[in-house]
Coordinates of C-alpha atoms in Angstrom, one line a residue:
Chain A
M17 CA 107.6 129.2 109.0
I18 CA 105.6 126.2 107.7
E19 CA 108.1 125.2 105.2
A20 CA 110.8 125.6 107.9
A21 CA 108.7 123.3 110.4
L22 CA 108.1 120.6 107.7
R23 CA 111.7 120.3 106.6
G24 CA 113.0 120.3 110.2
K25 CA 114.6 123.8 110.3
L26 CA 112.4 124.6 113.1
S27 CA 111.4 122.2 116.2
C28 CA 108.1 123.6 116.6
L29 CA 105.6 120.6 115.6
N30 CA 104.9 120.0 119.2
A31 CA 104.4 123.4 120.3
E32 CA 100.7 124.6 120.7
D33 CA 101.5 128.1 120.1
A34 CA 103.2 127.5 117.0
L35 CA 100.4 125.5 115.8
T36 CA 97.9 128.1 116.8
S37 CA 99.9 130.7 114.9
V38 CA 100.2 128.6 111.8
V39 CA 96.3 127.5 111.8
F40 CA 94.6 130.9 113.0
G41 CA 97.3 132.9 111.1
S42 CA 96.6 131.1 107.8
L43 CA 92.8 131.1 108.3
R44 CA 92.9 135.1 108.0
Y45 CA 94.0 134.7 104.4
L46 CA 90.9 132.2 103.7
D47 CA 87.3 132.9 103.1
S48 CA 85.7 133.3 106.5
S49 CA 83.3 130.4 105.6
V50 CA 86.3 128.0 106.2
L51 CA 86.8 129.1 109.9
W52 CA 83.0 129.1 110.6
E53 CA 82.5 125.6 109.0
W54 CA 85.3 124.3 111.5
L55 CA 83.9 126.2 114.4
Q56 CA 80.4 124.6 113.7
H57 CA 81.9 121.2 114.6
A58 CA 82.3 122.5 118.4
T59 CA 80.2 120.7 121.0
N60 CA 79.2 121.3 124.4
V61 CA 78.5 118.6 127.2
Q62 CA 74.8 118.3 126.3
G63 CA 76.0 117.4 122.6
E64 CA 74.8 120.9 121.2
K65 CA 76.7 122.3 118.4
L66 CA 77.7 125.8 118.4
G67 CA 75.5 127.1 115.9
G68 CA 74.4 131.0 115.3
P69 CA 75.1 133.2 112.5
S70 CA 78.3 132.8 110.5
F71 CA 81.0 135.2 110.9
A72 CA 81.7 137.9 108.4
A73 CA 85.3 139.4 108.0
A74 CA 86.3 138.2 111.5
K75 CA 89.2 140.0 113.2
I76 CA 91.5 137.2 114.8
V77 CA 93.4 138.6 118.0
F78 CA 96.1 136.5 119.3
W79 CA 96.8 136.1 123.0
P80 CA 94.9 139.0 124.3
G81 CA 95.5 139.4 128.2
Y82 CA 92.6 140.0 130.3
A83 CA 92.5 140.9 134.0
D84 CA 91.6 137.7 135.8
T85 CA 88.3 138.5 137.3
F86 CA 87.9 134.8 138.6
R87 CA 90.9 135.0 140.9
K88 CA 90.8 138.9 141.1
V89 CA 94.7 138.8 140.8
G90 CA 96.8 138.8 137.6
T91 CA 95.7 138.2 134.1
V92 CA 94.5 135.3 131.8
E93 CA 95.5 134.9 128.2
P94 CA 93.4 132.8 125.9
D95 CA 95.2 131.8 122.8
V96 CA 92.9 133.3 120.3
V97 CA 89.8 135.7 120.2
I98 CA 87.7 135.9 117.0
D99 CA 85.5 139.0 116.8
D100 CA 83.6 140.2 113.9
G101 CA 82.2 143.2 115.7
V102 CA 78.9 141.6 116.4
Q103 CA 80.1 138.7 118.3
S104 CA 83.4 137.1 119.6
V105 CA 84.5 133.5 120.4
V106 CA 87.2 132.8 122.6
I107 CA 89.4 129.9 121.9
E108 CA 91.9 128.1 124.3
A109 CA 94.1 126.0 122.2
K110 CA 95.8 122.7 123.5
L111 CA 98.1 120.1 121.7
W112 CA 99.9 117.7 124.1
S113 CA 99.1 119.4 127.6
G114 CA 95.9 119.7 129.4
K115 CA 94.4 122.7 131.0
S116 CA 96.9 124.7 133.1
P117 CA 96.0 124.8 136.8
S118 CA 96.7 128.1 138.7
L119 CA 96.6 128.5 142.3
T120 CA 93.8 130.7 143.8
E121 CA 93.3 131.6 147.4
T122 CA 90.4 130.0 149.0
T123 CA 88.2 131.5 152.0
E124 CA 90.2 129.3 154.5
G125 CA 93.5 131.0 153.4
N126 CA 94.7 127.9 151.5
Y127 CA 95.8 127.7 147.9
A128 CA 93.6 125.6 145.4
P129 CA 94.0 125.1 141.6
A130 CA 91.8 127.6 139.5
D131 CA 90.2 126.1 136.4
Q132 CA 92.0 127.6 133.2
L133 CA 88.8 127.7 131.2
A134 CA 86.7 129.1 133.9
R135 CA 89.2 131.9 134.6
E136 CA 89.2 132.7 130.8
W137 CA 85.4 132.6 130.5
H138 CA 85.0 134.7 133.5
A139 CA 87.7 137.3 132.4
A140 CA 86.4 137.5 128.8
F141 CA 82.8 137.6 130.0
H142 CA 83.4 140.5 132.3
A143 CA 86.2 142.4 131.0
P144 CA 86.1 142.2 127.3
K145 CA 86.1 146.0 126.5
E146 CA 89.6 146.4 127.7
R147 CA 90.9 145.0 124.4
G148 CA 88.0 146.4 122.2
L149 CA 86.4 142.9 121.9
R150 CA 82.8 141.7 122.3
S151 CA 81.6 139.7 125.0
P152 CA 81.9 136.2 124.1
R153 CA 79.1 134.1 123.2
A154 CA 81.2 130.9 123.6
L155 CA 84.6 129.4 124.6
I156 CA 86.1 126.8 122.8
Y157 CA 88.5 124.3 124.3
L158 CA 90.5 123.3 121.3
T159 CA 92.2 120.1 121.6
K160 CA 93.8 117.2 119.7
H161 CA 91.1 114.7 121.1
L162 CA 89.0 112.8 118.7
S163 CA 86.1 112.6 121.3
L164 CA 84.8 115.2 123.7
P165 CA 86.8 115.4 126.7
R166 CA 83.8 115.6 128.9
E167 CA 85.1 115.3 132.3
E168 CA 87.5 118.3 131.6
L169 CA 84.8 120.4 130.2
Q170 CA 82.4 119.3 133.0
A171 CA 85.1 120.3 135.7
S172 CA 85.3 123.9 134.1
L173 CA 81.5 124.1 134.2
N174 CA 81.5 123.2 137.9
A175 CA 84.1 125.6 138.8
L176 CA 82.0 128.4 137.2
K177 CA 78.8 127.0 138.7
E178 CA 80.4 127.3 142.3
R179 CA 81.0 131.0 141.4
G180 CA 77.1 131.6 140.6
I181 CA 77.6 131.4 136.9
P182 CA 75.5 128.2 135.9
N183 CA 75.2 128.8 132.1
A184 CA 78.5 129.5 130.9
R185 CA 78.7 128.6 127.2
L186 CA 81.9 126.2 127.1
F187 CA 82.5 124.1 124.0
W188 CA 84.8 121.7 122.8
L189 CA 86.5 121.2 119.3
S190 CA 89.0 119.1 117.7
W191 CA 91.9 120.1 115.6
N192 CA 91.2 117.3 113.3
A193 CA 87.8 118.8 112.4
L194 CA 89.6 121.3 110.4
E195 CA 90.5 118.8 107.8
L196 CA 87.2 118.5 105.9
P197 CA 86.8 122.5 105.3
L198 CA 90.4 122.8 104.2
S199 CA 89.9 119.8 101.9
R200 CA 87.2 121.6 100.3
V201 CA 89.3 124.5 99.6
L202 CA 91.8 122.3 97.9
E203 CA 89.2 121.6 95.3
E204 CA 88.9 125.4 94.3
L205 CA 91.2 126.9 91.3
S206 CA 92.3 129.7 93.4
P207 CA 95.4 130.6 95.3
A208 CA 93.7 129.9 98.4
R209 CA 94.4 126.2 97.8
I210 CA 98.1 126.5 98.5
I211 CA 97.3 128.1 101.8
A212 CA 94.9 125.3 102.6
S213 CA 97.4 122.6 101.6
D214 CA 100.2 123.9 103.6
V215 CA 98.1 124.1 106.6
L216 CA 96.9 120.3 106.0
E217 CA 100.4 119.4 105.7
Y218 CA 101.3 121.2 108.8
L219 CA 98.2 119.4 110.6
R220 CA 99.5 116.0 109.4
A221 CA 103.1 116.6 110.6
A222 CA 101.8 117.5 113.8
E223 CA 99.7 114.0 113.9
L224 CA 96.3 115.8 114.1
L225 CA 94.9 114.3 111.0
R226 CA 93.0 110.9 110.8
F227 CA 93.9 107.9 108.7
G228 CA 93.0 108.6 105.1
G229 CA 94.4 106.0 103.3
W230 CA 98.1 105.0 102.2
R231 CA 99.8 108.0 100.6
L232 CA 101.9 105.9 98.2
E233 CA 103.3 107.4 95.0
P234 CA 101.6 105.9 91.9
G235 CA 104.0 104.2 89.6
D236 CA 106.8 103.6 92.4
F237 CA 105.1 101.7 95.4
G238 CA 101.6 102.3 94.4
A239 CA 100.3 98.8 94.8
P240 CA 99.4 97.9 98.5
D241 CA 101.2 94.7 98.2
R242 CA 104.5 96.5 97.7
L243 CA 104.3 97.4 101.3
A244 CA 106.4 94.3 102.1
W245 CA 109.3 95.6 99.7
T246 CA 109.0 98.9 101.4
Y247 CA 109.5 97.4 104.7
R248 CA 112.5 95.4 103.5
S249 CA 114.1 98.5 101.9
R250 CA 113.6 100.3 105.2
C251 CA 115.3 97.3 107.1
F252 CA 118.1 97.4 104.5
Y253 CA 118.5 101.2 105.2
F254 CA 118.7 101.0 109.0
E255 CA 120.7 97.9 109.2
S256 CA 123.3 99.4 107.1
L257 CA 123.6 102.2 109.3
N258 CA 123.9 99.9 112.3
A259 CA 126.5 98.0 110.6
V260 CA 128.5 101.4 110.3
R261 CA 127.8 102.3 113.9
Q262 CA 129.0 98.8 115.1
S263 CA 132.2 98.9 113.2
W264 CA 133.0 102.5 114.4
V265 CA 134.6 103.1 117.6
Y266 CA 134.3 106.5 119.2
G267 CA 137.4 108.7 119.3
G268 CA 139.1 106.4 117.0
G269 CA 139.5 103.8 119.6
Chain B
M6 CA 123.3 111.5 93.1
S7 CA 123.5 108.0 91.7
D8 CA 120.2 106.3 90.6
S9 CA 120.6 103.9 93.6
T10 CA 120.9 106.8 95.9
A11 CA 118.0 108.4 94.4
E12 CA 115.9 105.5 94.7
L13 CA 116.8 105.1 98.2
W14 CA 115.8 108.4 99.0
Q15 CA 112.5 107.9 97.3
A16 CA 112.2 104.6 99.2
Y17 CA 112.9 106.4 102.8
G18 CA 110.3 109.2 101.8
T19 CA 107.7 106.6 101.1
M20 CA 108.7 104.4 104.3
K21 CA 108.1 107.7 106.2
R22 CA 104.7 108.0 105.0
V23 CA 103.9 104.4 105.5
L24 CA 104.8 104.8 108.9
E25 CA 102.8 107.9 109.4
D26 CA 99.7 106.4 108.0
L27 CA 100.2 103.2 110.0
N28 CA 100.3 105.3 113.2
R29 CA 97.0 107.0 112.3
L30 CA 95.5 103.6 111.4
G31 CA 96.4 102.2 114.8
R32 CA 95.3 105.2 116.7
D33 CA 92.0 105.8 114.7
F34 CA 91.1 102.1 115.4
G35 CA 90.7 102.9 119.2
E36 CA 88.7 106.0 118.2
E37 CA 86.3 104.1 116.0
L38 CA 85.8 101.8 118.9
R39 CA 85.1 104.7 121.1
Q40 CA 82.4 106.0 118.7
L41 CA 80.6 102.7 118.9
G42 CA 80.6 102.7 122.6
F43 CA 83.7 100.5 123.4
D44 CA 85.5 103.2 125.4
Y45 CA 88.7 101.5 125.8
T46 CA 90.6 104.7 125.2
S47 CA 91.3 106.2 128.5
E48 CA 94.7 104.7 128.2
S49 CA 96.7 103.9 125.0
V50 CA 99.9 101.8 125.1
Y51 CA 102.2 101.2 122.2
S52 CA 105.0 98.9 121.2
L53 CA 108.2 100.4 122.6
G54 CA 110.7 101.2 120.3
T55 CA 114.1 99.4 119.9
N56 CA 117.2 101.0 121.6
H57 CA 119.1 100.4 118.5
L58 CA 118.6 100.8 114.8
V59 CA 117.0 97.5 114.2
M60 CA 113.6 97.6 112.9
K61 CA 110.8 95.9 114.3
R62 CA 108.8 93.3 112.3
H63 CA 105.6 94.3 113.8
H64 CA 103.8 97.1 116.0
S65 CA 101.1 97.1 118.4
W66 CA 98.5 99.5 119.6
L67 CA 96.6 98.7 122.8
F68 CA 93.7 100.6 124.2
S69 CA 92.1 99.9 127.7
S70 CA 89.7 101.5 130.0
S71 CA 92.7 101.4 132.4
A72 CA 95.9 100.0 131.2
R73 CA 97.0 99.3 134.8
G74 CA 93.8 97.6 135.7
D75 CA 91.7 98.0 138.8
G76 CA 92.5 94.6 140.3
L77 CA 88.9 93.4 140.0
G78 CA 87.7 91.4 137.2
P79 CA 89.0 90.6 133.8
F80 CA 91.5 93.4 132.3
K81 CA 89.7 94.3 129.0
F82 CA 91.5 95.7 126.0
A83 CA 91.5 96.5 122.3
A84 CA 94.5 96.2 120.1
A85 CA 95.6 96.8 116.6
F86 CA 98.6 95.0 115.3
V87 CA 100.5 95.6 112.1
Y88 CA 102.2 92.5 111.0
F89 CA 105.1 92.9 108.4
E90 CA 107.2 89.8 109.3
K91 CA 107.0 87.0 111.9
D92 CA 109.5 86.4 114.5
P93 CA 110.9 82.9 115.1
G94 CA 108.3 80.7 116.5
Q95 CA 105.5 82.9 115.1
W96 CA 102.7 82.1 112.5
K97 CA 101.7 84.5 109.8
V98 CA 99.1 83.8 107.1
H99 CA 100.9 85.2 104.2
P100 CA 104.7 85.3 104.8
Q101 CA 105.3 88.2 102.5
R102 CA 102.2 90.3 102.6
P103 CA 101.7 92.9 105.4
E104 CA 98.7 92.3 107.8
A105 CA 96.8 94.0 110.3
W106 CA 95.0 92.3 113.1
F107 CA 92.6 93.9 115.4
F108 CA 91.4 92.4 118.7
I109 CA 88.9 92.9 121.5
A110 CA 89.9 90.9 124.5
E111 CA 89.9 90.2 128.1
T112 CA 92.4 88.4 130.2
S113 CA 92.8 87.4 134.0
R114 CA 96.2 88.6 133.9
R115 CA 96.9 91.7 135.7
P116 CA 98.9 94.2 133.7
G117 CA 101.0 95.7 136.7
T118 CA 103.7 98.0 135.4
E119 CA 104.5 96.2 132.1
N120 CA 103.8 97.5 128.7
T121 CA 100.7 95.6 127.8
A122 CA 101.3 96.3 124.1
K123 CA 104.0 93.6 124.1
W124 CA 101.4 90.9 124.8
I125 CA 99.8 91.2 121.2
P126 CA 102.6 89.4 119.5
T127 CA 102.1 86.4 122.0
F128 CA 98.8 85.8 120.2
F129 CA 100.8 84.8 117.2
A130 CA 102.9 82.2 118.9
E131 CA 103.0 79.2 116.9
E132 CA 101.8 77.0 120.0
D133 CA 98.6 79.2 120.1
R134 CA 97.4 78.4 116.8
R135 CA 95.3 75.7 118.4
C136 CA 93.6 78.5 120.4
Y137 CA 91.7 79.9 117.6
T138 CA 88.4 79.0 116.1
P139 CA 88.5 78.5 113.2
E140 CA 92.1 78.1 112.1
P141 CA 93.8 81.5 111.8
C142 CA 93.0 83.0 108.5
L143 CA 92.2 86.5 107.0
N144 CA 88.9 88.4 106.5
Q145 CA 87.0 86.3 108.9
I146 CA 86.1 86.8 112.7
L147 CA 88.2 84.5 114.8
E148 CA 87.7 83.6 118.5
Y149 CA 90.7 83.1 120.6
A150 CA 90.4 81.1 123.8
Y151 CA 93.3 80.1 126.3
F152 CA 92.7 78.7 129.3
G153 CA 95.9 77.9 131.3
P154 CA 96.4 77.0 135.0
E155 CA 97.5 80.4 135.8
E156 CA 95.9 82.6 133.3
K157 CA 92.9 83.0 131.0
W158 CA 92.3 84.8 127.9
N159 CA 89.4 85.4 125.6
A160 CA 89.4 87.4 122.4
V161 CA 87.6 88.0 118.9
C162 CA 90.0 89.2 116.3
F163 CA 89.9 90.2 112.6
G164 CA 92.8 90.0 110.3
V165 CA 93.2 91.6 107.1
E166 CA 96.0 92.4 104.3
L167 CA 97.0 95.8 105.4
G168 CA 96.4 97.3 101.9
E169 CA 92.8 96.3 102.1
I170 CA 92.1 99.3 104.6
D171 CA 92.5 102.2 102.3
S172 CA 90.2 104.6 104.1
L173 CA 88.7 105.3 107.6
A174 CA 85.3 104.3 106.1
K175 CA 86.9 100.8 105.3
L176 CA 88.4 100.5 108.7
R177 CA 84.8 101.2 110.2
E178 CA 82.7 99.0 107.9
L179 CA 85.1 96.0 107.3
V180 CA 86.8 95.8 110.8
V181 CA 85.5 97.6 113.7
K182 CA 81.6 97.1 113.2
P183 CA 81.9 93.3 112.7
L184 CA 84.4 93.0 115.4
V185 CA 82.1 94.9 118.0
A186 CA 79.3 92.9 116.9
A187 CA 81.2 89.7 117.4
A188 CA 82.5 90.8 120.9
A189 CA 79.1 91.3 122.0
V190 CA 78.1 87.7 121.2
A191 CA 81.5 86.5 122.4
S192 CA 81.0 88.1 125.8
V193 CA 78.0 85.8 126.4
T194 CA 80.1 82.9 125.8
W195 CA 82.9 84.0 127.7
N196 CA 80.4 84.7 130.9
R197 CA 79.2 81.1 130.3
T198 CA 82.7 79.7 130.2
K199 CA 83.6 81.5 133.2
Q200 CA 80.7 80.1 135.2
A201 CA 81.5 76.8 134.0
D202 CA 84.9 77.3 135.3
A203 CA 83.7 78.3 138.6
S204 CA 81.5 75.6 138.9
A205 CA 84.4 73.1 138.2
H206 CA 86.6 74.6 140.8
S207 CA 83.7 74.6 143.4
A208 CA 83.2 71.0 142.6

């Protein structure tokens, strides 16, 4: 799937479900320390890190459905639950969209939006055994932000507080923070480096990696001052195309 | 494939990588500012793409606390500008060496609904050279001041050859930190200038 996406055979680079599948699906084949090192970057609104003991042989469950105990109607479906038999971490993954609002009935009989993270924390906390999963010790809001989306996380905490849950453990994590743990795997002489390399390429194509220098091929356009040449070549390429377009009349004129 | 075709394909691949890297560089400038407490990142605006296949000579990324402005006080923004080639009537330090320019600025102009990223090339208008102190050059903090009858603009900026920035650390140390420090000093000057301006008007 990664190859198909990178070569344009599948148009899924903007899809958060595809991203979730590629990243967490691939992480199952890597040492669990990679996943844990990434999760260690998760931060809450107080600036505290997730911490805690590392995972051992974690089970990754995709899109488990829980009864929506927050709204008392319907279901909620976090993207991933990581469970190693001792603890679990629930993950709500986003790429371009924000939290999904869902309507819930108020005491006045009106309908108001119910916060997605609040619903998922509530449901995972109250009904985890439905899926054979442990109670969560954290819910991670995984996004493409590079800094903590404080207001979004705080809104979820407030929604839970209004329901009498003042100590929900909601954290935020950036997709970008996976770059470092994966880069470490690239240095290993093992087949795992191929998996890490593929995931990094996917993250790069999905515009989730930060600037890391110019990826010019040594010997071709390796020197920075050749960028001007590169630009001119690009102009030539597109202007040639444009000339063809301008001289072509649709339907043969 | 002929050799020329192979080379064009190779060049195209390189161009794509360059453009992707450029996008990361521009976006990360905004993020680095945010890390240093200049939170201009609630709205990001980019140069609009052309509607036909003619390539742009430059591209800008503009970050502001609110790109539409609140109607009160100056509109504050930061911007990154990648400058391959100048348009007619513009200046550029080296004609054939790509540059990157970074700005922290404020203006009395209200952004309205326009794409504010298109403001940035106007800093490079030939007639605006006189607004810089010192004269436009690379690797030095410059101050820009324009006080027209209708609009006022203040900025600190820093230009560098594009290839000089080859890592996130270089972006941070070479550009962002000095620029933030200069903006802190300049804001004192800006406020003083505004006070003087207000006094002149009241007189």
